[in-house]
PDB file of C-alpha atoms in Angstrom:
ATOM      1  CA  UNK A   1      97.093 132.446 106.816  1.00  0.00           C
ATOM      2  CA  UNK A   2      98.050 135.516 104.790  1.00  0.00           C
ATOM      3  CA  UNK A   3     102.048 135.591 104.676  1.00  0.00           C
ATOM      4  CA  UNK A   4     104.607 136.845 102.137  1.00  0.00           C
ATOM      5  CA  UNK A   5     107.286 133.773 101.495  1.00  0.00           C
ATOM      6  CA  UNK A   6     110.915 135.373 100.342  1.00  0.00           C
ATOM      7  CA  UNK A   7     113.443 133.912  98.503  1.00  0.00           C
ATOM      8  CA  UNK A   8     116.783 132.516  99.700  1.00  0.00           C
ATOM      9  CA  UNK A   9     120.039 134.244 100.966  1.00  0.00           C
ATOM     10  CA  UNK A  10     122.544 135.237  98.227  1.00  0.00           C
ATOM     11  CA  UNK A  11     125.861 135.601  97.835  1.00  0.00           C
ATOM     12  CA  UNK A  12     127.121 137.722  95.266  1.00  0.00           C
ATOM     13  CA  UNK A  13     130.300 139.367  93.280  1.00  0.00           C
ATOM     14  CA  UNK A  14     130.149 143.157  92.246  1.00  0.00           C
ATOM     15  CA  UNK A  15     128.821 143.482  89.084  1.00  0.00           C
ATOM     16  CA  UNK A  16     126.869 140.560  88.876  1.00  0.00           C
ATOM     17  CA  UNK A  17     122.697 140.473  88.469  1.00  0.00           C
ATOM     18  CA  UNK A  18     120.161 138.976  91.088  1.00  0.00           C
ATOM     19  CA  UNK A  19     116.659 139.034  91.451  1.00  0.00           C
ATOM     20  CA  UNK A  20     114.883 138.119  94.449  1.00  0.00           C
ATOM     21  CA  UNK A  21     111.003 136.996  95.248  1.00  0.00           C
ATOM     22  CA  UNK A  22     108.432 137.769  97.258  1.00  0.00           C
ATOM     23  CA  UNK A  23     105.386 135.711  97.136  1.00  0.00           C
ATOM     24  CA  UNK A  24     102.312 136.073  98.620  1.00  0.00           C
ATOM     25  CA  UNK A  25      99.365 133.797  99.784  1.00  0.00           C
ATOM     26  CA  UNK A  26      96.168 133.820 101.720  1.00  0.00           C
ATOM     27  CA  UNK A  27      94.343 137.077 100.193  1.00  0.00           C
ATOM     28  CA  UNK A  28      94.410 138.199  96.819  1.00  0.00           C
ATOM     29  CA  UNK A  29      97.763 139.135  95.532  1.00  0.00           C
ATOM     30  CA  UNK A  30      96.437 141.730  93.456  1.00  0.00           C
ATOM     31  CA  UNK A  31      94.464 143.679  95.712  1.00  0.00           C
ATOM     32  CA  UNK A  32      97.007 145.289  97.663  1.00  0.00           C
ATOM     33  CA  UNK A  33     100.471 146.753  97.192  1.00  0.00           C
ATOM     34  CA  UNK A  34     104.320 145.520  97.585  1.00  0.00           C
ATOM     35  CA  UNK A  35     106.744 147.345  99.630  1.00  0.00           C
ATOM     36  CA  UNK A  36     109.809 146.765  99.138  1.00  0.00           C
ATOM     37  CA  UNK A  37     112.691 148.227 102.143  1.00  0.00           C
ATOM     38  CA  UNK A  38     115.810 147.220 102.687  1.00  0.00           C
ATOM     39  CA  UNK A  39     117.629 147.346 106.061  1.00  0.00           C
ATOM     40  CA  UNK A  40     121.204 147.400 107.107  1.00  0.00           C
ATOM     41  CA  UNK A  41     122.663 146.313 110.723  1.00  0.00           C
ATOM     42  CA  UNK A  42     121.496 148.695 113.519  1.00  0.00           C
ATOM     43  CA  UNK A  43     119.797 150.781 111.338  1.00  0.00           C
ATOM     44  CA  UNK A  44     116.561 151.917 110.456  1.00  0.00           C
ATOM     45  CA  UNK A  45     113.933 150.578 107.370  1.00  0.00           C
ATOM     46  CA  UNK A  46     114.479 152.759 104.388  1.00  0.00           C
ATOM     47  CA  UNK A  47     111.530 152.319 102.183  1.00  0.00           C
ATOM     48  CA  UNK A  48     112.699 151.570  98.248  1.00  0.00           C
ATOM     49  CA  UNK A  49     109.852 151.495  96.661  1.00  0.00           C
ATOM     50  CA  UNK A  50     106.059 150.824  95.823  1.00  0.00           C
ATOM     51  CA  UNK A  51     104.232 147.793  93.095  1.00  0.00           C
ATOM     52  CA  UNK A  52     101.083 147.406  92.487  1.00  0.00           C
ATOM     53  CA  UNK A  53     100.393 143.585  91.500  1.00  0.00           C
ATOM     54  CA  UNK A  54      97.478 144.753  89.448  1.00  0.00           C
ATOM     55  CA  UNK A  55      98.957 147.022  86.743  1.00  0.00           C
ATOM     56  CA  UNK A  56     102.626 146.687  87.926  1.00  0.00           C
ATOM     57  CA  UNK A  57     102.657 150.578  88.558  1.00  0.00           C
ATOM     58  CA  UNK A  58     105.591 151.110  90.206  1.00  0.00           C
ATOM     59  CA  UNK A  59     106.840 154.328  92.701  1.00  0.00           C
ATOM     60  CA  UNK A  60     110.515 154.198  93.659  1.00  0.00           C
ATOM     61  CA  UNK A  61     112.288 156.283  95.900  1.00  0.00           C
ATOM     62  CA  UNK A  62     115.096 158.755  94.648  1.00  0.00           C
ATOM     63  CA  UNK A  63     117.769 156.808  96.675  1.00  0.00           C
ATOM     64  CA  UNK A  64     116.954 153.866  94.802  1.00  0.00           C
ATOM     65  CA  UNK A  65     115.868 154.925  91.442  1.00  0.00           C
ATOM     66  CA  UNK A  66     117.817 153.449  88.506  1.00  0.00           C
ATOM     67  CA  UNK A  67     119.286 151.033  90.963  1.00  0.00           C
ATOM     68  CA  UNK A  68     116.723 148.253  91.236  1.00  0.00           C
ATOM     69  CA  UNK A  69     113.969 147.395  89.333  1.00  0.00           C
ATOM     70  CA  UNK A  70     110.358 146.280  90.491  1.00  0.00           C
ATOM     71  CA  UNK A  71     108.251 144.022  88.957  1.00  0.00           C
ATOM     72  CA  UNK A  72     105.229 141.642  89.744  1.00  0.00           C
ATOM     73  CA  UNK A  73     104.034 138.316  88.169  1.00  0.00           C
ATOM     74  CA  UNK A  74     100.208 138.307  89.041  1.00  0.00           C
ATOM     75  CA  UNK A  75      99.162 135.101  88.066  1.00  0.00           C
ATOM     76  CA  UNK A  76     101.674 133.262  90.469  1.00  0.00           C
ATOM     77  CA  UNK A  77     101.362 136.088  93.136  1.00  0.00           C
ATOM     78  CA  UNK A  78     104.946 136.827  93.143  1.00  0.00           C
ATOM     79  CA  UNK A  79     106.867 140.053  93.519  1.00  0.00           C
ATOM     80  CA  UNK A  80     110.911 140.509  92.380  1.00  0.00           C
ATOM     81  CA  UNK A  81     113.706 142.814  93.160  1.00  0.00           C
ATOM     82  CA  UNK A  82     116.112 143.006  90.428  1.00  0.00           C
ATOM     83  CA  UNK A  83     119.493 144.317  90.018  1.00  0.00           C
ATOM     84  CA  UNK A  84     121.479 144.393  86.880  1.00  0.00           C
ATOM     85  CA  UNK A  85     125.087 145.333  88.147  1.00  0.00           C
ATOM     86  CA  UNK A  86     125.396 144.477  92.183  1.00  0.00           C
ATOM     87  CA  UNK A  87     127.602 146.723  94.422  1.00  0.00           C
ATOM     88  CA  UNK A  88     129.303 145.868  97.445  1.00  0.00           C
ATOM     89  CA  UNK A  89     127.260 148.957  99.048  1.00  0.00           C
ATOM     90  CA  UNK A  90     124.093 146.683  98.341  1.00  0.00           C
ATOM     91  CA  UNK A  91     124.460 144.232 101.050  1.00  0.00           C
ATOM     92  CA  UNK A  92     121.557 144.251 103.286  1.00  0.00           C
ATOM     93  CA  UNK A  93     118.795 142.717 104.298  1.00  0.00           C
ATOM     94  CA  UNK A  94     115.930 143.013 101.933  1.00  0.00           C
ATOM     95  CA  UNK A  95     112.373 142.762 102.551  1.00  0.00           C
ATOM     96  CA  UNK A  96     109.009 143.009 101.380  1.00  0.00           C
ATOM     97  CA  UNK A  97     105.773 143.796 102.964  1.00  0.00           C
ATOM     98  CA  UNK A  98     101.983 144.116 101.742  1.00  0.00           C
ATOM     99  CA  UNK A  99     100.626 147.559 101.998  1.00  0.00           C
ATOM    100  CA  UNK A 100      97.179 148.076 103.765  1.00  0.00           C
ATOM    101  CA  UNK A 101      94.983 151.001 105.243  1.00  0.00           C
ATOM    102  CA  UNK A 102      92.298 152.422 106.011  1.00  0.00           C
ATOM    103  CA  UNK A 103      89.798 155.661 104.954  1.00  0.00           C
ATOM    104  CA  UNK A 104      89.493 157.623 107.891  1.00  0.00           C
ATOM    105  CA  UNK A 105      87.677 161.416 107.747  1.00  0.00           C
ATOM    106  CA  UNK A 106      91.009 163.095 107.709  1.00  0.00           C
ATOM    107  CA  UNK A 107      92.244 161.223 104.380  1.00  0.00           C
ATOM    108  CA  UNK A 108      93.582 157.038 103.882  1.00  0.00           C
ATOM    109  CA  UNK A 109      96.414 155.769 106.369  1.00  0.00           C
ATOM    110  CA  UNK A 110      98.490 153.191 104.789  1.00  0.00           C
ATOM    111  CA  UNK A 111     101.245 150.693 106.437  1.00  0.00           C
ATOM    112  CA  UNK A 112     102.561 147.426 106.476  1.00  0.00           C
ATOM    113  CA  UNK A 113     100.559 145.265 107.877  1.00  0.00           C
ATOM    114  CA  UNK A 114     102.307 141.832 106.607  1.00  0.00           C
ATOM    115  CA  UNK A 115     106.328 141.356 106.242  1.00  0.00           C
ATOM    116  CA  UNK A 116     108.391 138.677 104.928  1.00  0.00           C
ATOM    117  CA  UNK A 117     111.117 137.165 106.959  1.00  0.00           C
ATOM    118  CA  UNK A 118     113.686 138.786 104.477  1.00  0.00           C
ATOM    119  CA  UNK A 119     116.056 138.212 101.886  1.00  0.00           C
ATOM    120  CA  UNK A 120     119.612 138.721 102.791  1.00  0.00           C
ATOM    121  CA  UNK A 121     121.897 139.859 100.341  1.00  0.00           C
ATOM    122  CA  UNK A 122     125.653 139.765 100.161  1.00  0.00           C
ATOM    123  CA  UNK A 123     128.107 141.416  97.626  1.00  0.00           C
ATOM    124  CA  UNK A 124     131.836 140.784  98.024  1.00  0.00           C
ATOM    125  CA  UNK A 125     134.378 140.082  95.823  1.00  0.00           C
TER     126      UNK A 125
ATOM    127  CA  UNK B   1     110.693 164.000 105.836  1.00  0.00           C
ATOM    128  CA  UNK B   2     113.150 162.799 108.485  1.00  0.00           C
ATOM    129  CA  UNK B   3     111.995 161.158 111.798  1.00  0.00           C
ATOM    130  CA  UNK B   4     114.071 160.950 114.622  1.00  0.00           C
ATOM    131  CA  UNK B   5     113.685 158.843 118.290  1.00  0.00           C
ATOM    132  CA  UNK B   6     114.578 159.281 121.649  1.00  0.00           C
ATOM    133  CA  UNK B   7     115.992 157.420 123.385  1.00  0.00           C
ATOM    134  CA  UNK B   8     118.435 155.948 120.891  1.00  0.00           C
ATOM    135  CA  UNK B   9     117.961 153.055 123.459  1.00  0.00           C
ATOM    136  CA  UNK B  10     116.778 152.464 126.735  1.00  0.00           C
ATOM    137  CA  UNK B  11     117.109 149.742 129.819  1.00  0.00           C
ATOM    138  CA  UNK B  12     113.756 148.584 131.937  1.00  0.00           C
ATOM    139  CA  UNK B  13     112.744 145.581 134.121  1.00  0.00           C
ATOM    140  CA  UNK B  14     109.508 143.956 133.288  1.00  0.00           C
ATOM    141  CA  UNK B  15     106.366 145.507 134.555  1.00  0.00           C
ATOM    142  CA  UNK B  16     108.021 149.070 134.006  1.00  0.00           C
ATOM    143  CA  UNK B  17     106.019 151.783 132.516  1.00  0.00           C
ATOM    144  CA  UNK B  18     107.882 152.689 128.902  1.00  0.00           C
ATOM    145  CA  UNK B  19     107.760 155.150 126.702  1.00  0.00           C
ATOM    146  CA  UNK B  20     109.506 156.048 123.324  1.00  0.00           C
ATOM    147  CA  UNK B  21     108.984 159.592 121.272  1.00  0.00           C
ATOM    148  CA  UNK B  22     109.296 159.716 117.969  1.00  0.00           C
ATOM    149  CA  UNK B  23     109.607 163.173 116.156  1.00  0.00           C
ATOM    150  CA  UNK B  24     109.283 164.749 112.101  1.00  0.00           C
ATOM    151  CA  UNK B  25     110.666 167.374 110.595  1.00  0.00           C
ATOM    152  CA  UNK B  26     107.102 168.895 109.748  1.00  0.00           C
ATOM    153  CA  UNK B  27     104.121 168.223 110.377  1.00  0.00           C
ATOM    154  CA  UNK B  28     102.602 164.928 109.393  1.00  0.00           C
ATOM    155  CA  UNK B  29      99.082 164.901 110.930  1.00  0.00           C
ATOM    156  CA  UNK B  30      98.644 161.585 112.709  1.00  0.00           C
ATOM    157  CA  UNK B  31     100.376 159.963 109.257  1.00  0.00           C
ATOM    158  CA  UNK B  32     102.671 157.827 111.606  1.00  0.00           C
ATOM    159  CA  UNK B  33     102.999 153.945 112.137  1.00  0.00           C
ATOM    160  CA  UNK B  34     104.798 151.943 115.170  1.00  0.00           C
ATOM    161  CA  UNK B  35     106.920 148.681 114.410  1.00  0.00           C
ATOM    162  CA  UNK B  36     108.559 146.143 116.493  1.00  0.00           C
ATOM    163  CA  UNK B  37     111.669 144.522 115.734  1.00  0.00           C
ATOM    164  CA  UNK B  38     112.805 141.405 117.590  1.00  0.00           C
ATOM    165  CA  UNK B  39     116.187 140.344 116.981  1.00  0.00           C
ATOM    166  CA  UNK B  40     116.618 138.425 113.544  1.00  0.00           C
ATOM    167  CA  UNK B  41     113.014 138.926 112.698  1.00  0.00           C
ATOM    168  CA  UNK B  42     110.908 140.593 110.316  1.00  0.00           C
ATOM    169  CA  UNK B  43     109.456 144.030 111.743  1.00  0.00           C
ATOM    170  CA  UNK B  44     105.771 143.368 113.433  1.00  0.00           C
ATOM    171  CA  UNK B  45     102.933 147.012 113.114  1.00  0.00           C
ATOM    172  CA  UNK B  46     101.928 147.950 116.190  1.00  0.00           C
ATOM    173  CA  UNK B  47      99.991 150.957 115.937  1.00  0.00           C
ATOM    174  CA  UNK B  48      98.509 152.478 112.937  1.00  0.00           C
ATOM    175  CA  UNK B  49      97.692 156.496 112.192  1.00  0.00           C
ATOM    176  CA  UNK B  50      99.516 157.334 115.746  1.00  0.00           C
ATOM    177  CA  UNK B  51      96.942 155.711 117.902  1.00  0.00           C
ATOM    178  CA  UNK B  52      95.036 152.738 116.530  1.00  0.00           C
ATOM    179  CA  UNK B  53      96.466 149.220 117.748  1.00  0.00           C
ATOM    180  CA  UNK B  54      97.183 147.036 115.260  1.00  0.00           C
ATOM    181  CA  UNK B  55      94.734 143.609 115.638  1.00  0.00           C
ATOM    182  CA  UNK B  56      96.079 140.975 117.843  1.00  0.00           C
ATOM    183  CA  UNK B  57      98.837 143.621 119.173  1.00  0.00           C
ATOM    184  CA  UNK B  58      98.368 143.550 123.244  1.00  0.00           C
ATOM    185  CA  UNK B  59      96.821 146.518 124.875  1.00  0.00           C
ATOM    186  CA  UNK B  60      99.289 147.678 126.463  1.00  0.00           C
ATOM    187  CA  UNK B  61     100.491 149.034 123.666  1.00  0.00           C
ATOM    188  CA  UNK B  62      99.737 152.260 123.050  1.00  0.00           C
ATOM    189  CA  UNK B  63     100.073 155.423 121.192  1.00  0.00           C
ATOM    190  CA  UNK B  64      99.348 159.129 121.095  1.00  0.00           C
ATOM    191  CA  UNK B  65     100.172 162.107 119.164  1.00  0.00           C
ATOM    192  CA  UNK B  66      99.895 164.100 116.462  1.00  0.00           C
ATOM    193  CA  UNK B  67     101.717 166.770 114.472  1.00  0.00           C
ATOM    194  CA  UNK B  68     105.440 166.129 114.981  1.00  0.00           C
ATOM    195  CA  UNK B  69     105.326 164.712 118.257  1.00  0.00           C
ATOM    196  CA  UNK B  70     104.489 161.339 119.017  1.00  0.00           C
ATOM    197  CA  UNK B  71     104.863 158.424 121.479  1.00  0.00           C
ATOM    198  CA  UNK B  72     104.430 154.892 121.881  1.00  0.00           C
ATOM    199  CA  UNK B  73     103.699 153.718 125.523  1.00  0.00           C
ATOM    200  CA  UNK B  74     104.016 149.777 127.035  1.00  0.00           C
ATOM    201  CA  UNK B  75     102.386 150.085 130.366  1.00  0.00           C
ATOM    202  CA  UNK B  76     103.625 147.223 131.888  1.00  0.00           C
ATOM    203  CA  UNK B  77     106.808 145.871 129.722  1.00  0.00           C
ATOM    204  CA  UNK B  78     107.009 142.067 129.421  1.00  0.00           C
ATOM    205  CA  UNK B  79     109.537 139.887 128.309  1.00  0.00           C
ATOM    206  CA  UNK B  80     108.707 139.630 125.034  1.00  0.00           C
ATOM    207  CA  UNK B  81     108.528 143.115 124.700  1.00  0.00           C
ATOM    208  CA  UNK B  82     112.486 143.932 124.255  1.00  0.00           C
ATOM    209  CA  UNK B  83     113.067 144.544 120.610  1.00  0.00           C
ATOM    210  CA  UNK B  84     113.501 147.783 118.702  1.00  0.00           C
ATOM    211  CA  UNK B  85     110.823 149.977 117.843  1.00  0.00           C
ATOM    212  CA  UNK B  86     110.658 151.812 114.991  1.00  0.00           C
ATOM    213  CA  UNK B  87     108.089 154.760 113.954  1.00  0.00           C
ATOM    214  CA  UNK B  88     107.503 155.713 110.133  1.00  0.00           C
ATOM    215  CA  UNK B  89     105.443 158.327 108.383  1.00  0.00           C
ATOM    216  CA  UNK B  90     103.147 157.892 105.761  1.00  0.00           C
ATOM    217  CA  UNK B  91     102.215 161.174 104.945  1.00  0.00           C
ATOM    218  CA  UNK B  92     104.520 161.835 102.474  1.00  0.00           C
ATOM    219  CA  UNK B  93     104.200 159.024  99.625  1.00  0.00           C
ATOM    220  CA  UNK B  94     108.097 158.464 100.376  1.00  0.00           C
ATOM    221  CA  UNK B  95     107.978 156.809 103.533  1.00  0.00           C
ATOM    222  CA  UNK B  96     110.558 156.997 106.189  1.00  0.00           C
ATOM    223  CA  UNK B  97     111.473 155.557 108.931  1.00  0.00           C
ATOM    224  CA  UNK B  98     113.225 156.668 112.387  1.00  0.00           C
ATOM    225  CA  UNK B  99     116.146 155.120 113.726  1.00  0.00           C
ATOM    226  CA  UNK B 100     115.014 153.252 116.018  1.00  0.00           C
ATOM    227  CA  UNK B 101     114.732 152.581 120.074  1.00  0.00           C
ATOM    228  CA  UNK B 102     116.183 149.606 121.329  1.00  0.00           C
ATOM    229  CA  UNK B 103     114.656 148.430 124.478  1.00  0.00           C
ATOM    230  CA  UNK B 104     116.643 146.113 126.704  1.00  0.00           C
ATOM    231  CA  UNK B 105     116.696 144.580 130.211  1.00  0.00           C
TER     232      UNK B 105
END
């Protein structure tokens, strides 16, 4: 079964670090790429960010640029989310999903096709 | 590229006939993805590139468009059905996501 295992909830104070995990089994890891989005309550997705296990090129979205860092460990099949200095405005849910598609005549159609259950984070002093 | 849906959220019996549109601020081809959300869950693709259903997803699913309009129909809603649905647009490589349609009973 091809699934994406997350790491525990956490629980943290502002200003402290946390990295989270995301790691995947069933297919090869490396073939295909890790989305990361984070979600608040009642809203929509908002996509963070892009990894590719393979060469750990990375695409983040201006929103979340300099905030987090992404970064894959390919020979256990596991992808992080790290923060260095936590803010309160960083509690969400957090989740990652493998990115698939398909090559169709008007250009390649990418989604994702597998999420994990999510990682929920929680800043508070 | 911002999506928005309509309705923000909408009330049905099962076996109604359903429909959710889902809107961009340009044009994004048929670049456009459904997702359910069930309460406390993980989101689940539905429909892929506006119109192609997602293996294992029912067929009642469906979904048309292309452009900036688009919609997601559930022929005959069931009771597993009532969840939030979501549509996102990958034609841009920053993806976005609408706010959502929550469908209750």
């Amino acid at each position: 079964e091809v699934q994406l295992v997350q790491s525990g909830a956490e629980v943290k104070k502002p200003g402290e670090s946390l990295k989270i995990s995301c790691k995947g089994s069933g297919y090869s890891f490396a073939n295909n790429w890790i989305v990361w989005v984070r979600q608040t309550p009642g809203k929509g997705p908002e996509w963070m960010g892009i990894i590719n296990p393979s060469d750990s090129d990375t695409r983040y979205s201006p929103s979340f640029q300099g905030q987090v860092t992404m970064s894959v460990d390919k020979s256990i099949s596991t992808a992080y989310l790290h923060w260095s200095s936590l803010k309160a405005s960083d509690t969400a849910m957090y989740y990652c999903g493998r990115q698939d598609g398909i090559v169709a005549l008007t250009g390649s159609h990418y989604y994702m096709d597998v999420w994990g259950k999510g990682t929920t984070v929680t800043v508070s002093s | 590229i911002q999506m928005t849906q309509s309705p923000p959220s909408l009330s049905a019996s099962v076996g109604d006939r359903v429909t959710i549109t889902c809107r961009a601020s340009q044009s994004i081809d048929n670049y456009l993805n459904w997702y359910q959300q069930r309460p406390g869950k993980a989101p689940k693709l539905l429909i892929y590139a506006a119109s192609s259903l997602q293996s294992g997803v029912p067929s009642r699913f469906s979904g048309s468009g292309s452009g900036t309009d688009f919609t997601l129909t559930i022929s005959s809603l069931q009771p597993d059905d009532f969840a939030t649905y979501y549509c996102q647009q990958s034609y841009s490589s920053l993806w976005t996501f609408g706010p959502g349609t929550k469908v209750e009973i």
